[in-house]
Coordinates of C-alpha atoms (C1' of nucleotides) in Angstrom, one line a residue:
Chain A
M1398 CA 0.0 0.0 0.0
I1399 CA 1.3 3.4 -1.0
R1400 CA 0.0 4.9 2.2
D1401 CA 2.2 2.6 4.3
E1402 CA 5.2 3.3 2.0
I1403 CA 4.8 7.0 2.5
G1404 CA 4.6 6.3 6.3
R1405 CA 8.0 4.5 6.1
M1406 CA 9.4 7.3 4.0
V1407 CA 8.4 9.9 6.5
Q1408 CA 10.0 7.9 9.3
E1409 CA 13.1 7.5 7.2
A1410 CA 13.2 11.2 6.6
A1411 CA 12.8 11.9 10.3
G1412 CA 15.7 9.4 11.0
R1413 CA 17.9 11.0 8.4
A1414 CA 17.1 14.5 9.7
Q1415 CA 18.2 13.3 13.2
E1416 CA 21.4 11.8 11.9
A1417 CA 22.1 15.0 10.1
G1418 CA 21.5 17.0 13.3
D1419 CA 18.6 18.9 11.8
L1420 CA 16.1 17.3 14.1
P1421 CA 16.7 16.8 17.9
A1422 CA 16.7 13.2 19.0
V1423 CA 13.1 13.1 20.1
A1424 CA 11.0 9.9 20.1
L1425 CA 9.2 9.4 16.8
P1426 CA 5.7 7.9 16.7
D1427 CA 5.7 4.4 15.3
P1428 CA 4.4 4.2 12.6
A1429 CA 4.2 7.7 11.3
A1430 CA 0.6 8.7 11.1
I1431 CA -0.4 9.2 7.5
E1432 CA -3.8 10.8 6.9
R1433 CA -5.9 11.5 3.9
P1434 CA -6.6 15.2 3.6
Q1435 CA -10.2 16.2 3.0
R1436 CA -9.3 18.8 0.4
P1437 CA -7.7 17.9 -2.9
E1438 CA -5.3 20.8 -2.8
H1439 CA -3.8 19.3 0.3
G1440 CA -2.6 16.4 -1.7
D1441 CA -3.3 12.7 -1.6
Y1442 CA -1.7 12.0 1.8
A1443 CA -0.5 14.1 4.6
T1444 CA 1.2 13.9 7.9
S1445 CA 0.9 16.1 10.9
L1446 CA 4.1 14.9 12.4
P1447 CA 5.6 18.4 12.6
L1448 CA 2.7 19.5 14.8
R1449 CA 3.2 16.5 17.0
L1450 CA 6.9 16.9 17.3
A1451 CA 7.0 20.6 17.8
R1452 CA 6.8 20.7 21.6
A1453 CA 9.4 17.9 22.2
A1454 CA 11.7 19.3 19.5
R1455 CA 11.2 22.9 20.7
A1456 CA 10.9 24.0 17.2
K1457 CA 8.3 25.7 14.9
P1458 CA 6.1 23.1 13.1
L1459 CA 6.6 24.8 9.8
D1460 CA 10.4 24.6 10.2
L1461 CA 10.1 20.9 11.1
G1462 CA 7.9 20.3 8.1
A1463 CA 10.6 21.9 5.9
I1464 CA 13.2 19.7 7.4
L1465 CA 11.2 16.5 6.9
A1466 CA 10.4 17.5 3.3
R1467 CA 14.1 18.1 2.6
H1468 CA 15.1 14.7 3.9
M1469 CA 12.3 12.7 2.2
P1470 CA 13.7 9.9 0.0
A1471 CA 12.9 10.3 -3.7
S1472 CA 10.1 8.2 -5.1
D1473 CA 8.5 7.7 -8.5
A1474 CA 5.1 7.7 -6.8
I1475 CA 5.4 11.2 -5.3
E1476 CA 5.4 14.2 -7.5
R1477 CA 5.4 16.9 -5.0
V1478 CA 6.0 17.4 -1.2
E1479 CA 4.6 20.6 0.3
V1480 CA 4.8 22.1 3.7
A1481 CA 1.5 23.8 4.7
P1482 CA 0.5 25.8 7.7
P1483 CA 0.0 25.2 10.6
G1484 CA 2.4 22.3 10.2
F1485 CA 1.4 19.7 7.7
V1486 CA 3.5 17.9 5.1
N1487 CA 1.4 17.1 2.1
F1488 CA 2.2 14.5 -0.5
H1489 CA 0.9 14.6 -4.1
L1490 CA 1.0 11.4 -6.1
S1491 CA 2.4 11.7 -9.6
Q1492 CA -0.1 11.3 -12.4
R1493 CA 2.2 8.9 -14.2
W1494 CA 2.4 6.7 -11.2
L1495 CA -1.4 6.8 -10.7
A1496 CA -2.0 5.9 -14.3
A1497 CA 0.4 3.0 -14.0
Q1498 CA -1.7 1.6 -11.1
V1499 CA -4.3 0.6 -13.7
D1500 CA -2.0 -2.0 -15.1
E1501 CA -1.1 -3.1 -11.5
I1502 CA -4.7 -3.5 -10.5
I1503 CA -5.5 -5.6 -13.6
A1504 CA -2.4 -7.7 -13.1
A1505 CA -3.2 -8.3 -9.4
G1506 CA -6.8 -9.4 -10.0
P1507 CA -8.4 -10.4 -6.7
A1508 CA -5.0 -10.1 -5.0
F1509 CA -5.4 -6.3 -5.2
A1510 CA -7.8 -6.5 -2.2
Q1511 CA -5.5 -8.9 -0.4
I1512 CA -3.3 -7.6 2.4
D1513 CA -1.3 -9.4 5.1
A1514 CA -2.3 -7.5 8.2
G1515 CA -3.5 -10.8 9.8
A1516 CA -0.4 -12.8 9.2
G1517 CA -2.4 -16.0 9.1
Q1518 CA -3.7 -15.6 12.7
K1519 CA -6.5 -18.0 13.4
V1520 CA -9.7 -16.1 14.1
Q1521 CA -13.3 -17.3 14.6
V1522 CA -16.3 -15.2 13.9
E1523 CA -19.5 -16.4 15.5
F1524 CA -22.7 -14.7 14.4
V1525 CA -26.5 -15.0 14.3
S1526 CA -26.6 -18.1 16.4
A1527 CA -30.4 -17.7 17.0
N1528 CA -32.1 -20.5 18.8
P1529 CA -33.5 -23.2 16.6
T1530 CA -37.0 -22.6 18.0
G1531 CA -38.4 -20.7 15.0
P1532 CA -37.4 -19.1 11.7
L1533 CA -34.9 -16.3 11.6
H1534 CA -36.6 -12.9 12.0
A1535 CA -35.8 -9.8 10.1
G1536 CA -33.5 -8.5 12.8
N1537 CA -31.3 -11.6 12.6
G1538 CA -30.5 -10.5 9.1
R1539 CA -28.4 -7.6 10.5
W1540 CA -26.0 -10.0 12.2
A1541 CA -25.9 -12.2 9.1
A1542 CA -24.9 -9.2 6.9
L1543 CA -22.4 -7.8 9.4
G1544 CA -20.8 -11.1 10.4
S1545 CA -20.4 -12.5 6.8
A1546 CA -18.9 -9.2 5.6
L1547 CA -16.5 -9.2 8.5
V1548 CA -15.5 -12.8 7.7
R1549 CA -14.7 -11.8 4.1
V1550 CA -12.9 -8.7 5.0
L1551 CA -10.7 -10.5 7.6
R1552 CA -9.9 -13.1 5.1
A1553 CA -8.9 -10.4 2.6
A1554 CA -6.8 -8.9 5.4
G1555 CA -4.8 -12.1 5.7
Y1556 CA -6.5 -13.8 8.7
Q1557 CA -7.4 -17.5 8.7
V1558 CA -11.0 -17.1 9.5
E1559 CA -13.7 -19.6 10.4
A1560 CA -17.4 -18.6 10.4
E1561 CA -19.5 -20.3 13.0
Y1562 CA -23.1 -20.7 13.9
Y1563 CA -23.9 -21.9 17.4
F1564 CA -27.1 -23.9 17.7
N1565 CA -28.7 -23.9 21.1
D1566 CA -30.1 -27.4 20.7
A1567 CA -30.1 -28.2 24.4
G1568 CA -31.5 -26.5 27.4
T1569 CA -34.7 -24.8 28.5
Q1570 CA -35.9 -23.1 25.3
I1571 CA -35.7 -26.4 23.4
E1572 CA -37.7 -28.1 26.1
V1573 CA -40.3 -25.4 25.8
F1574 CA -40.2 -25.7 22.1
G1575 CA -40.8 -29.4 22.3
R1576 CA -43.7 -29.0 24.6
T1577 CA -45.3 -26.5 22.3
L1578 CA -44.8 -28.7 19.3
Y1579 CA -46.3 -31.7 21.1
A1580 CA -49.3 -29.7 22.1
R1581 CA -49.9 -28.6 18.5
Y1582 CA -49.4 -32.1 17.4
Q1583 CA -51.9 -33.5 19.9
Q1584 CA -54.4 -30.8 18.9
L1585 CA -54.3 -32.2 15.3
F1586 CA -55.6 -35.5 16.7
G1587 CA -58.5 -33.8 18.5
R1588 CA -56.9 -33.7 22.0
D1589 CA -57.9 -30.7 24.0
V1590 CA -54.5 -29.7 25.0
P1591 CA -53.6 -26.0 25.7
L1592 CA -50.4 -24.4 24.5
P1593 CA -47.9 -24.0 27.2
E1594 CA -48.1 -20.6 28.8
D1595 CA -44.4 -19.9 28.2
G1596 CA -44.5 -21.6 24.8
Y1597 CA -44.1 -20.4 21.3
P1598 CA -47.3 -19.0 19.9
G1599 CA -46.2 -18.4 16.4
G1600 CA -48.2 -20.0 13.6
Y1601 CA -45.2 -21.8 12.3
M1602 CA -45.5 -24.2 15.2
A1603 CA -48.8 -25.4 13.8
D1604 CA -47.2 -25.9 10.4
L1605 CA -44.5 -27.9 12.0
A1606 CA -47.0 -30.1 13.8
E1607 CA -48.7 -30.7 10.5
Q1608 CA -45.5 -31.7 8.9
A1609 CA -44.8 -34.0 11.8
R1610 CA -48.1 -35.6 11.3
E1611 CA -47.4 -36.3 7.7
K1612 CA -44.1 -37.8 8.6
F1613 CA -45.0 -39.8 11.8
G1614 CA -48.7 -40.3 11.4
E1615 CA -50.0 -40.8 15.0
S1616 CA -46.9 -42.7 16.2
M1617 CA -45.8 -39.8 18.3
L1618 CA -49.0 -39.7 20.2
K1619 CA -48.3 -40.8 23.8
P1620 CA -50.7 -41.6 26.5
E1621 CA -52.3 -38.4 27.9
G1622 CA -50.2 -36.6 30.4
E1623 CA -46.9 -38.0 29.3
P1624 CA -44.1 -35.5 28.3
A1625 CA -43.3 -34.6 24.7
P1626 CA -41.5 -37.4 23.0
E1627 CA -37.8 -36.6 22.4
E1628 CA -38.0 -37.9 18.8
L1629 CA -40.7 -35.3 18.0
T1630 CA -38.7 -32.5 19.5
N1631 CA -35.6 -33.5 17.7
Y1632 CA -37.5 -33.6 14.4
G1633 CA -38.8 -30.1 15.0
V1634 CA -35.4 -28.8 15.9
E1635 CA -33.9 -30.3 12.7
Q1636 CA -36.6 -28.8 10.6
V1637 CA -36.1 -25.4 12.0
M1638 CA -32.3 -25.7 11.6
G1639 CA -33.0 -26.4 7.9
W1640 CA -35.0 -23.2 7.6
I1641 CA -32.3 -21.2 9.2
R1642 CA -29.6 -22.6 7.0
S1643 CA -31.6 -22.0 3.9
D1644 CA -32.5 -18.4 4.8
L1645 CA -28.9 -17.6 5.5
S1646 CA -27.9 -19.3 2.3
S1647 CA -30.3 -17.2 0.3
L1648 CA -28.5 -14.1 1.8
G1649 CA -25.3 -15.6 0.5
V1650 CA -24.1 -16.2 4.0
E1651 CA -21.9 -19.3 4.3
Y1652 CA -20.6 -20.9 7.5
D1653 CA -17.7 -23.2 8.0
T1654 CA -19.1 -24.8 11.2
W1655 CA -22.5 -25.4 12.6
Y1656 CA -21.8 -26.0 16.2
R1657 CA -24.2 -27.6 18.5
E1658 CA -24.6 -26.7 22.1
Q1659 CA -24.9 -30.4 22.9
T1660 CA -21.3 -30.7 21.9
V1661 CA -20.2 -28.6 24.8
Y1662 CA -21.5 -31.4 27.1
D1663 CA -20.6 -34.4 25.0
S1664 CA -17.0 -33.3 24.5
G1665 CA -16.5 -33.0 28.3
N1666 CA -15.6 -29.4 27.9
F1667 CA -18.4 -28.3 30.1
D1668 CA -17.2 -30.4 33.0
K1669 CA -13.6 -29.4 32.4
V1670 CA -14.2 -25.7 32.6
M1671 CA -16.5 -26.1 35.7
A1672 CA -13.7 -28.0 37.4
L1673 CA -11.2 -25.3 36.4
L1674 CA -13.4 -22.6 37.9
R1675 CA -13.8 -24.7 41.1
E1676 CA -10.0 -25.1 41.3
R1677 CA -9.6 -21.4 41.2
S1678 CA -12.2 -21.1 44.1
L1679 CA -14.5 -19.1 41.8
V1680 CA -17.5 -21.4 42.3
I1681 CA -19.7 -21.2 45.3
E1682 CA -23.0 -22.8 46.3
R1683 CA -25.7 -20.7 47.7
E1684 CA -29.5 -20.8 47.9
G1685 CA -29.5 -24.2 46.2
A1686 CA -27.7 -22.9 43.1
V1687 CA -24.1 -22.9 41.9
W1688 CA -22.6 -19.5 41.3
F1689 CA -19.7 -18.0 39.5
A1690 CA -18.1 -15.7 42.0
T1691 CA -17.6 -12.8 39.7
S1692 CA -17.9 -10.4 42.6
Q1693 CA -14.4 -11.6 43.6
M1694 CA -13.2 -10.4 40.3
D1695 CA -14.2 -7.2 38.5
A1696 CA -18.0 -7.3 38.9
D1697 CA -20.5 -6.2 41.4
K1698 CA -22.6 -9.4 41.6
D1699 CA -22.2 -13.1 41.1
E1700 CA -23.8 -15.1 38.3
V1701 CA -25.7 -18.4 38.4
L1702 CA -24.0 -21.3 36.7
I1703 CA -26.3 -24.1 37.7
R1704 CA -29.9 -23.4 38.7
S1705 CA -31.4 -24.9 41.8
S1706 CA -33.3 -27.1 39.3
G1707 CA -30.0 -28.6 38.4
L1708 CA -30.0 -27.2 34.9
P1709 CA -27.1 -25.2 33.6
T1710 CA -27.6 -21.5 32.6
Y1711 CA -27.0 -20.0 29.2
L1712 CA -23.9 -18.4 30.7
S1713 CA -22.3 -21.6 32.0
T1714 CA -22.7 -23.4 28.6
D1715 CA -21.3 -20.3 26.9
I1716 CA -18.3 -20.5 29.2
G1717 CA -17.9 -24.2 28.2
Y1718 CA -18.3 -23.2 24.6
H1719 CA -15.6 -20.6 24.8
Y1720 CA -13.3 -23.0 26.6
D1721 CA -13.8 -25.2 23.5
K1722 CA -13.0 -22.3 21.2
F1723 CA -9.8 -21.2 22.9
I1724 CA -8.4 -24.3 24.5
T1725 CA -9.7 -27.2 22.3
R1726 CA -9.8 -25.5 19.0
K1727 CA -7.0 -23.0 19.7
F1728 CA -8.3 -19.9 18.0
D1729 CA -6.0 -17.0 18.5
R1730 CA -8.9 -14.6 18.5
V1731 CA -12.6 -15.0 18.8
I1732 CA -15.2 -12.5 17.6
D1733 CA -18.8 -12.9 18.8
I1734 CA -21.5 -10.7 17.4
W1735 CA -24.4 -10.3 19.8
G1736 CA -27.5 -8.1 20.0
A1737 CA -27.7 -5.4 22.6
D1738 CA -30.1 -7.5 24.6
H1739 CA -27.2 -9.7 25.5
Q1740 CA -24.9 -7.0 26.6
G1741 CA -25.2 -8.1 30.2
H1742 CA -23.3 -11.3 29.4
V1743 CA -20.2 -9.5 28.1
R1744 CA -18.7 -8.8 31.5
P1745 CA -19.3 -12.3 33.1
L1746 CA -18.1 -14.2 30.0
K1747 CA -14.9 -12.0 29.7
L1748 CA -14.3 -12.7 33.4
A1749 CA -14.6 -16.4 32.7
I1750 CA -12.0 -16.1 29.9
E1751 CA -9.7 -14.4 32.4
A1752 CA -10.4 -17.1 34.9
M1753 CA -9.3 -19.7 32.3
G1754 CA -5.9 -17.9 32.4
L1755 CA -6.4 -16.2 29.0
D1756 CA -6.1 -12.6 27.9
Q1757 CA -9.5 -11.1 27.8
E1758 CA -8.5 -9.2 24.7
R1759 CA -8.5 -12.4 22.7
L1760 CA -12.3 -12.4 22.9
Q1761 CA -13.9 -9.5 21.1
I1762 CA -17.7 -9.1 21.5
I1763 CA -19.4 -6.8 19.0
I1764 CA -22.6 -5.5 20.6
G1765 CA -25.0 -4.5 17.9
Q1766 CA -28.0 -2.3 18.6
L1767 CA -31.4 -3.9 17.9
V1768 CA -33.6 -3.7 14.8
T1769 CA -37.1 -2.6 15.1
L1770 CA -39.4 -3.3 12.3
R1771 CA -42.3 -1.3 11.1
R1772 CA -44.9 -1.4 8.4
G1773 CA -45.8 2.3 8.0
Q1774 CA -47.0 3.4 11.5
E1775 CA -47.3 -0.1 12.9
T1776 CA -44.4 -1.3 15.0
L1777 CA -43.9 -5.0 14.7
K1778 CA -42.5 -7.2 17.4
L1779 CA -39.4 -9.1 16.6
S1780 CA -39.6 -11.8 19.3
K1781 CA -40.2 -15.4 18.7
R1782 CA -41.6 -15.7 22.2
S1783 CA -44.3 -13.1 21.5
G1784 CA -45.5 -14.9 18.5
D1785 CA -46.1 -12.4 15.7
I1786 CA -42.8 -12.2 13.9
V1787 CA -41.6 -10.9 10.6
T1788 CA -39.3 -13.4 9.2
L1789 CA -36.1 -12.8 7.4
R1790 CA -37.5 -14.8 4.6
E1791 CA -40.3 -12.3 4.1
V1792 CA -37.9 -9.4 4.0
I1793 CA -35.7 -11.1 1.5
D1794 CA -38.6 -11.9 -0.7
E1795 CA -40.0 -8.4 -0.5
V1796 CA -36.9 -6.3 -0.9
G1797 CA -34.3 -8.7 -2.3
A1798 CA -31.2 -10.1 -0.8
D1799 CA -28.8 -7.5 -2.2
A1800 CA -30.9 -4.6 -0.9
C1801 CA -31.3 -6.3 2.4
L1802 CA -27.6 -6.9 2.9
Y1803 CA -26.7 -3.3 1.8
F1804 CA -29.2 -1.8 4.1
F1805 CA -28.1 -3.8 7.2
L1806 CA -24.5 -3.3 6.4
S1807 CA -24.6 0.4 5.8
R1808 CA -25.2 1.4 9.4
S1809 CA -22.7 1.2 12.2
A1810 CA -23.5 -1.6 14.7
D1811 CA -23.7 1.1 17.4
V1812 CA -26.9 2.6 16.1
P1813 CA -30.4 1.0 16.4
I1814 CA -32.1 0.4 13.1
D1815 CA -35.7 1.2 12.4
F1816 CA -36.6 -0.9 9.4
D1817 CA -39.7 0.3 7.6
L1818 CA -40.8 -2.5 5.2
E1819 CA -43.1 -0.2 3.2
L1820 CA -40.3 2.4 2.8
A1821 CA -37.8 -0.3 1.9
K1822 CA -40.0 -1.5 -0.9
Q1823 CA -40.8 2.0 -2.1
Q1824 CA -37.2 3.0 -2.2
S1825 CA -36.0 -0.2 -3.8
A1826 CA -36.3 1.4 -7.2
E1827 CA -34.0 4.3 -6.3
N1828 CA -31.8 2.3 -4.0
P1829 CA -28.1 2.9 -3.7
V1830 CA -27.8 -0.8 -4.4
Y1831 CA -28.9 -0.2 -8.0
Y1832 CA -26.7 2.8 -8.4
I1833 CA -23.7 0.7 -7.5
Q1834 CA -24.6 -2.3 -9.5
Y1835 CA -25.5 -0.1 -12.5
A1836 CA -21.9 1.1 -12.6
H1837 CA -20.8 -2.4 -12.9
A1838 CA -23.3 -3.2 -15.5
R1839 CA -22.4 -0.1 -17.5
I1840 CA -18.8 -1.2 -17.6
A1841 CA -19.7 -4.7 -18.7
G1842 CA -21.7 -3.1 -21.5
I1843 CA -18.8 -1.0 -22.6
L1844 CA -16.4 -3.9 -22.6
D1845 CA -18.9 -5.8 -24.7
R1846 CA -18.7 -3.2 -27.4
A1847 CA -14.9 -2.9 -27.3
G1848 CA -14.5 -5.2 -30.3
D1849 CA -15.6 -2.5 -32.7
L1850 CA -12.5 -0.5 -32.0
P1851 CA -9.4 -0.3 -34.2
A1852 CA -6.3 -1.8 -32.6
A1853 CA -4.1 0.5 -30.5
G1854 CA -0.8 1.6 -31.9
D1855 CA 1.1 -0.3 -29.3
G1856 CA -1.3 -3.2 -29.5
E1857 CA -2.6 -3.0 -25.9
G1858 CA -3.2 0.5 -24.7
D1859 CA -0.8 2.9 -23.0
V1860 CA -2.2 3.8 -19.5
S1861 CA 0.0 6.9 -19.4
L1862 CA -2.5 8.5 -21.7
L1863 CA -4.9 8.6 -18.7
T1864 CA -4.5 12.2 -17.5
H1865 CA -8.0 13.5 -17.3
E1866 CA -9.1 14.7 -13.8
A1867 CA -12.0 12.2 -13.8
E1868 CA -9.7 9.3 -14.8
L1869 CA -7.3 10.1 -12.0
A1870 CA -10.0 10.6 -9.5
L1871 CA -11.3 7.1 -10.3
I1872 CA -7.9 5.6 -10.0
R1873 CA -7.4 7.3 -6.6
K1874 CA -10.7 5.9 -5.4
M1875 CA -9.8 2.4 -6.5
L1876 CA -6.6 2.7 -4.5
V1877 CA -8.6 3.2 -1.3
L1878 CA -9.9 -0.4 -1.2
P1879 CA -6.8 -2.0 0.5
E1880 CA -6.7 0.8 3.0
L1881 CA -10.3 0.3 3.7
I1882 CA -9.8 -3.5 4.3
E1883 CA -7.0 -2.7 6.7
A1884 CA -9.2 -0.3 8.6
I1885 CA -12.2 -2.6 8.8
A1886 CA -10.1 -5.5 9.9
R1887 CA -8.7 -3.3 12.7
T1888 CA -12.0 -1.6 13.8
L1889 CA -14.4 -4.5 13.0
E1890 CA -16.7 -1.9 11.4
P1891 CA -17.8 -3.2 8.0
H1892 CA -20.3 -0.4 7.6
H1893 CA -17.7 1.6 5.7
L1894 CA -18.0 -0.9 2.8
P1895 CA -21.3 0.3 1.4
H1896 CA -20.2 3.9 1.6
Y1897 CA -17.1 3.2 -0.2
A1898 CA -19.0 1.3 -2.9
Q1899 CA -21.2 4.3 -3.4
E1900 CA -18.2 6.6 -3.8
L1901 CA -16.5 4.3 -6.2
A1902 CA -19.6 4.1 -8.3
T1903 CA -19.9 7.9 -8.3
S1904 CA -16.3 8.2 -9.5
F1905 CA -17.0 5.8 -12.3
H1906 CA -20.3 7.5 -13.3
D1907 CA -18.5 10.8 -13.4
F1908 CA -15.7 9.4 -15.5
Y1909 CA -18.3 7.9 -17.8
E1910 CA -20.0 11.2 -18.4
K1911 CA -16.8 13.1 -19.0
C1912 CA -14.6 10.7 -20.9
R1913 CA -15.9 8.8 -23.8
V1914 CA -14.4 5.3 -23.6
I1915 CA -15.0 3.9 -27.1
D1916 CA -13.9 6.4 -29.7
P1917 CA -12.8 5.1 -33.0
E1918 CA -11.0 8.4 -33.7
Q1919 CA -8.7 7.9 -30.8
P1920 CA -7.9 4.2 -30.6
D1921 CA -4.9 4.6 -28.3
L1922 CA -6.7 6.6 -25.7
S1923 CA -9.7 4.3 -26.1
H1924 CA -7.7 1.2 -25.3
A1925 CA -6.2 2.9 -22.3
R1926 CA -9.6 3.8 -21.1
L1927 CA -10.8 0.3 -21.6
K1928 CA -8.1 -0.8 -19.3
L1929 CA -9.3 1.7 -16.7
A1930 CA -12.8 0.5 -17.1
T1931 CA -11.6 -3.1 -16.7
A1932 CA -9.8 -2.2 -13.5
A1933 CA -12.8 -0.3 -12.2
K1934 CA -15.1 -3.3 -12.9
S1935 CA -12.7 -5.5 -11.0
V1936 CA -12.5 -3.3 -8.0
L1937 CA -16.3 -2.7 -8.0
A1938 CA -16.9 -6.5 -8.2
M1939 CA -14.5 -7.1 -5.3
T1940 CA -16.2 -4.5 -3.2
L1941 CA -19.6 -6.0 -3.9
E1942 CA -18.3 -9.4 -3.2
L1943 CA -17.0 -8.4 0.2
M1944 CA -20.5 -7.3 1.0
G1945 CA -22.0 -10.5 -0.3
M1946 CA -23.8 -8.7 -3.1
S1947 CA -24.0 -9.7 -6.8
A1948 CA -22.3 -7.8 -9.5
P1949 CA -24.6 -8.0 -12.6
D1950 CA -23.3 -7.5 -16.1
K1951 CA -26.7 -6.5 -17.3
M1952 CA -29.5 -4.5 -15.7
Chain B
rG1445 C1' -30.4 4.0 41.0
rC1446 C1' -26.3 1.5 38.4
rC1447 C1' -24.0 -0.3 33.5
rC1448 C1' -23.7 -0.1 27.8
rC1449 C1' -24.9 2.5 23.1
rC1450 C1' -26.6 6.8 20.6
rG1451 C1' -27.8 12.4 19.8
rU1452 C1' -24.1 15.7 13.1
rA1453 C1' -28.4 19.2 7.1
rG1454 C1' -35.9 18.6 6.5
rC1455 C1' -35.2 12.8 6.6
rU1456 C1' -31.6 8.4 6.9
rC1457 C1' -26.8 8.2 8.1
rA1458 C1' -20.9 8.7 7.3
rG1459 C1' -16.9 11.3 9.5
rU1460 C1' -11.1 5.6 8.8
rA1461 C1' -7.2 5.0 16.4
rG1462 C1' -7.7 14.7 17.9
rG1463 C1' -5.9 17.8 12.6
rA1464 C1' -6.3 22.2 7.8
rU1465 C1' -12.9 25.5 5.1
rA1466 C1' -17.8 19.0 8.8
rG1467 C1' -19.6 15.1 4.1
rA1468 C1' -23.0 11.5 1.3
rG1469 C1' -27.7 9.6 -0.1
rC1470 C1' -32.8 10.7 -0.2
rG1471 C1' -36.2 14.8 -0.3
rA1472 C1' -36.6 20.3 -2.3
rC1473 C1' -35.4 23.7 -6.3
rG1474 C1' -32.9 24.5 -11.3
rG1475 C1' -30.3 22.5 -15.5
rU1476 C1' -28.1 18.2 -19.0
rU1477 C1' -29.6 13.1 -24.0
rU1478 C1' -27.9 13.8 -32.7
rC1479 C1' -22.8 10.3 -28.6
rC1480 C1' -20.5 3.4 -25.0
rU1481 C1' -27.3 1.8 -20.5
rA1482 C1' -30.7 9.0 -18.1
rA1483 C1' -31.2 2.9 -12.9
rA1484 C1' -26.8 8.5 -15.1
rC1485 C1' -24.6 13.6 -14.7
rC1486 C1' -24.1 19.0 -13.2
rG1487 C1' -25.7 23.1 -10.1
rU1488 C1' -28.5 25.7 -5.8
rA1489 C1' -30.5 25.7 -0.9
rG1490 C1' -29.9 23.5 3.8
rG1491 C1' -25.3 23.0 10.2
rU1492 C1' -24.5 27.2 17.3
rC1493 C1' -21.9 18.7 15.3
rG1494 C1' -27.9 17.9 22.1
rC1495 C1' -26.2 21.6 26.2
rA1496 C1' -22.2 23.3 29.7
rG1497 C1' -17.4 22.9 31.3
rG1498 C1' -12.3 20.6 30.9
rU1499 C1' -7.6 18.6 28.5
rU1500 C1' -4.8 20.2 23.9
rC1501 C1' -1.0 24.3 19.4
rG1502 C1' -5.8 22.1 17.6
rA1503 C1' -12.0 18.7 19.9
rU1504 C1' -17.7 16.3 15.9
rU1505 C1' -13.6 13.0 17.8
rC1506 C1' -10.8 12.4 24.4
rC1507 C1' -12.6 13.5 29.9
rU1508 C1' -16.6 15.2 33.5
rG1509 C1' -21.6 16.9 34.4
rC1510 C1' -26.5 17.7 32.6
rC1511 C1' -30.8 16.9 29.0
rG1512 C1' -33.1 13.5 25.5
rG1513 C1' -33.7 8.4 23.1
rG1514 C1' -32.6 2.9 22.9
rG1515 C1' -30.9 -1.5 25.6
rG1516 C1' -29.4 -4.1 30.0
rU1517 C1' -29.8 -4.7 35.3
rA1518 C1' -33.8 -12.6 36.1
rC1519 C1' -32.0 -19.4 39.1
rC1520 C1' -34.8 -16.5 30.1
rA1521 C1' -31.8 -16.7 26.0

RNA sequence: GCCCCCGUAGCUCAGUAGGAUAGAGCGACGGUUUCCUAAACCGUAGGUCGCAGGUUCGAUUCCUGCCGGGGGUACCA
C-alpha cells in the first residue's frame, strides 16, 4: 500500500534528519501517522508529524515540516511534497504513477484486495446463532450481513477465518419448544391440550406439527399426560435448523461450522471448565444454586451457573463453549456478534475467559443495537416468544437479498435500526444498491462493445494517456480499497464498505460522463480507457463481493 | 439507582485510532440526452456537530456533568 510506503518514507526522513542533526533526538511515533486530507489541494496523503513533534523538539512546526520535506527519500510515486500551515506535510502522487496503477490492478486481480495484516492468525467469527426454536426474523439479518462481511474482510486482510453458527439445541428453550410442538401435534388429533403458557405462539409451530403428522402419522402420540417425545422435539429442531440454513444461504451467508450446544457437554468441555473454575475457588454454592463468584473479580454481583433445578444456565454453557473455542480448537482470537439485549453477558463471559488464564482481549464481542421493524405506522415485534414475527425470509422476498444486505451493512453496529418495510420496498427502485450495481453493468456493456474499436498503436493501450481529472479521481478511489480493508479488519466496522462502494460508483459514473471510452477516432486513448474500465469493474466487483452482493453484467 | 450504546443538514446516516474551510444519499429547487445503458450527470439551498465545562497548538472525535432516546440490570436466552 502506497500509504504505508509513505509512512515508512516519513520515518526514514525523520531518521535522516536526526542523523544530520537537523532534528533533535526526540522519540518518533511508530508508525508515522499518515492521513488522507479532506481537500484535494492538500494532496493525496499528509502527515501532521511536525505539529506533534513541535513541543518535544522545541521548534516551529513549519520549520520541522521543511526539514522533513528536505530529507524525504525520492520516489516515483510522489510528484510533490509541500509544507503547509499550521504544520502539515502534504504529498501529491504523480499522475504517471497513478495511471500505472491501472496495469497493476488488472495484473493483481483479486489479490489487489488482499493484504497481510492478519499474518495468518487464526480467528473465529460467530454470528447470528439464533435458537432453533423458530425461523430467523428480520433483525437476525443484520448480524448475518455484518458477520459475513466481517469474515470476508478479515480473510482479505490475511487472517485465517472460520465462520461459525452456534445452535442452542439443548436447554430450557428447546424443552419449551418441544412441549409447544407436542401440544400442537396432539391438537391435530383432537386432543384438547392447551399451548404451554411460556410456549411459542407463532403460527409456524402449527405448520411444523402438520409436517410431523405427515411424517410420523400418529406414532408420536403418547398416553395423555406424558411428556413430549424426544424424537418429535428432535424432528422439530432439525426442521427449524433447515429453515435457518436455507434463509442464510439465500442471503449468500456461508458458515464453516454449525456447532451444537450439545457438543459442549458431549466433549467434556463443560465439566472441564467447571472443574477449572472450582480449582480457582471461583465457584460457590448458595440458595440451592451454583454461582460463578464474579464479585471476587471485576463485577458487582455473582452469576448463576447451575440453577437450583440442576439445569445449567446459558452463561455456563457459553463458558464451556468458549473453553472449546480457545483451548480445544486453539483460536488466537474469537469475535462474537451479539444483539444489545445480550450485553449483560459480556462482562461475566470475559471474566470467565480471564479465569481460564487467557487474555480477555482475545475475545472481542461486538454488541450491535437492535432492529425494530415497522410497516408504516405499525411497529412490529421481533420476538419469537411473543409470536407475531416478521421473518427474514419475508424481508428477503419483499426487498431482495442485495438490498437487504446493503441496508443492514450500511449502518454502524452502534446505532439502532428502524426498518420500515413499506419504505424499503418503495425505495428499492432508487436504491443505492442499483446505483452501484449499475456502474458495474455499465462497464460490462462498454467492454462488450470494445471489439468495434481499431487496434491500439502499441497493441494494448498505454495507460500513461490517462491524464483527465475524472480518470485520475477514479484511480485514486480504487486505491482506497486495500486501506479500507485494513481499517475494517482493525476496527471491525464493515459499515464503511457500502459507503465506499457508493463513492467508487460515483467516481465511475463521473468518468463515464466526462470521458468517452470507445472512440474510433482515438484508438490509443480508447484502449487505455478500456483498461481503466476493466480495472474499475474488477474493484467494484471485489467490493460488492466483500458485502456478499451480486455484480450483474446487465441490468 | 447503576451499566452499555446513541444524539451531526428537512429525513436516513458517514466522518477511517484529535488535525487544515464538517460530508454523502434521499427529499426540495434549477439544468443536461444527434454520442459506450438517463437505474446517469451538473448546479443551488440547507449545520451554534444535544447543552455546559475541561484537556490540547488544535475537539464532531478524548474526559466530567446535565438533557433526550434505545438496551441491560432474572436461578430467560
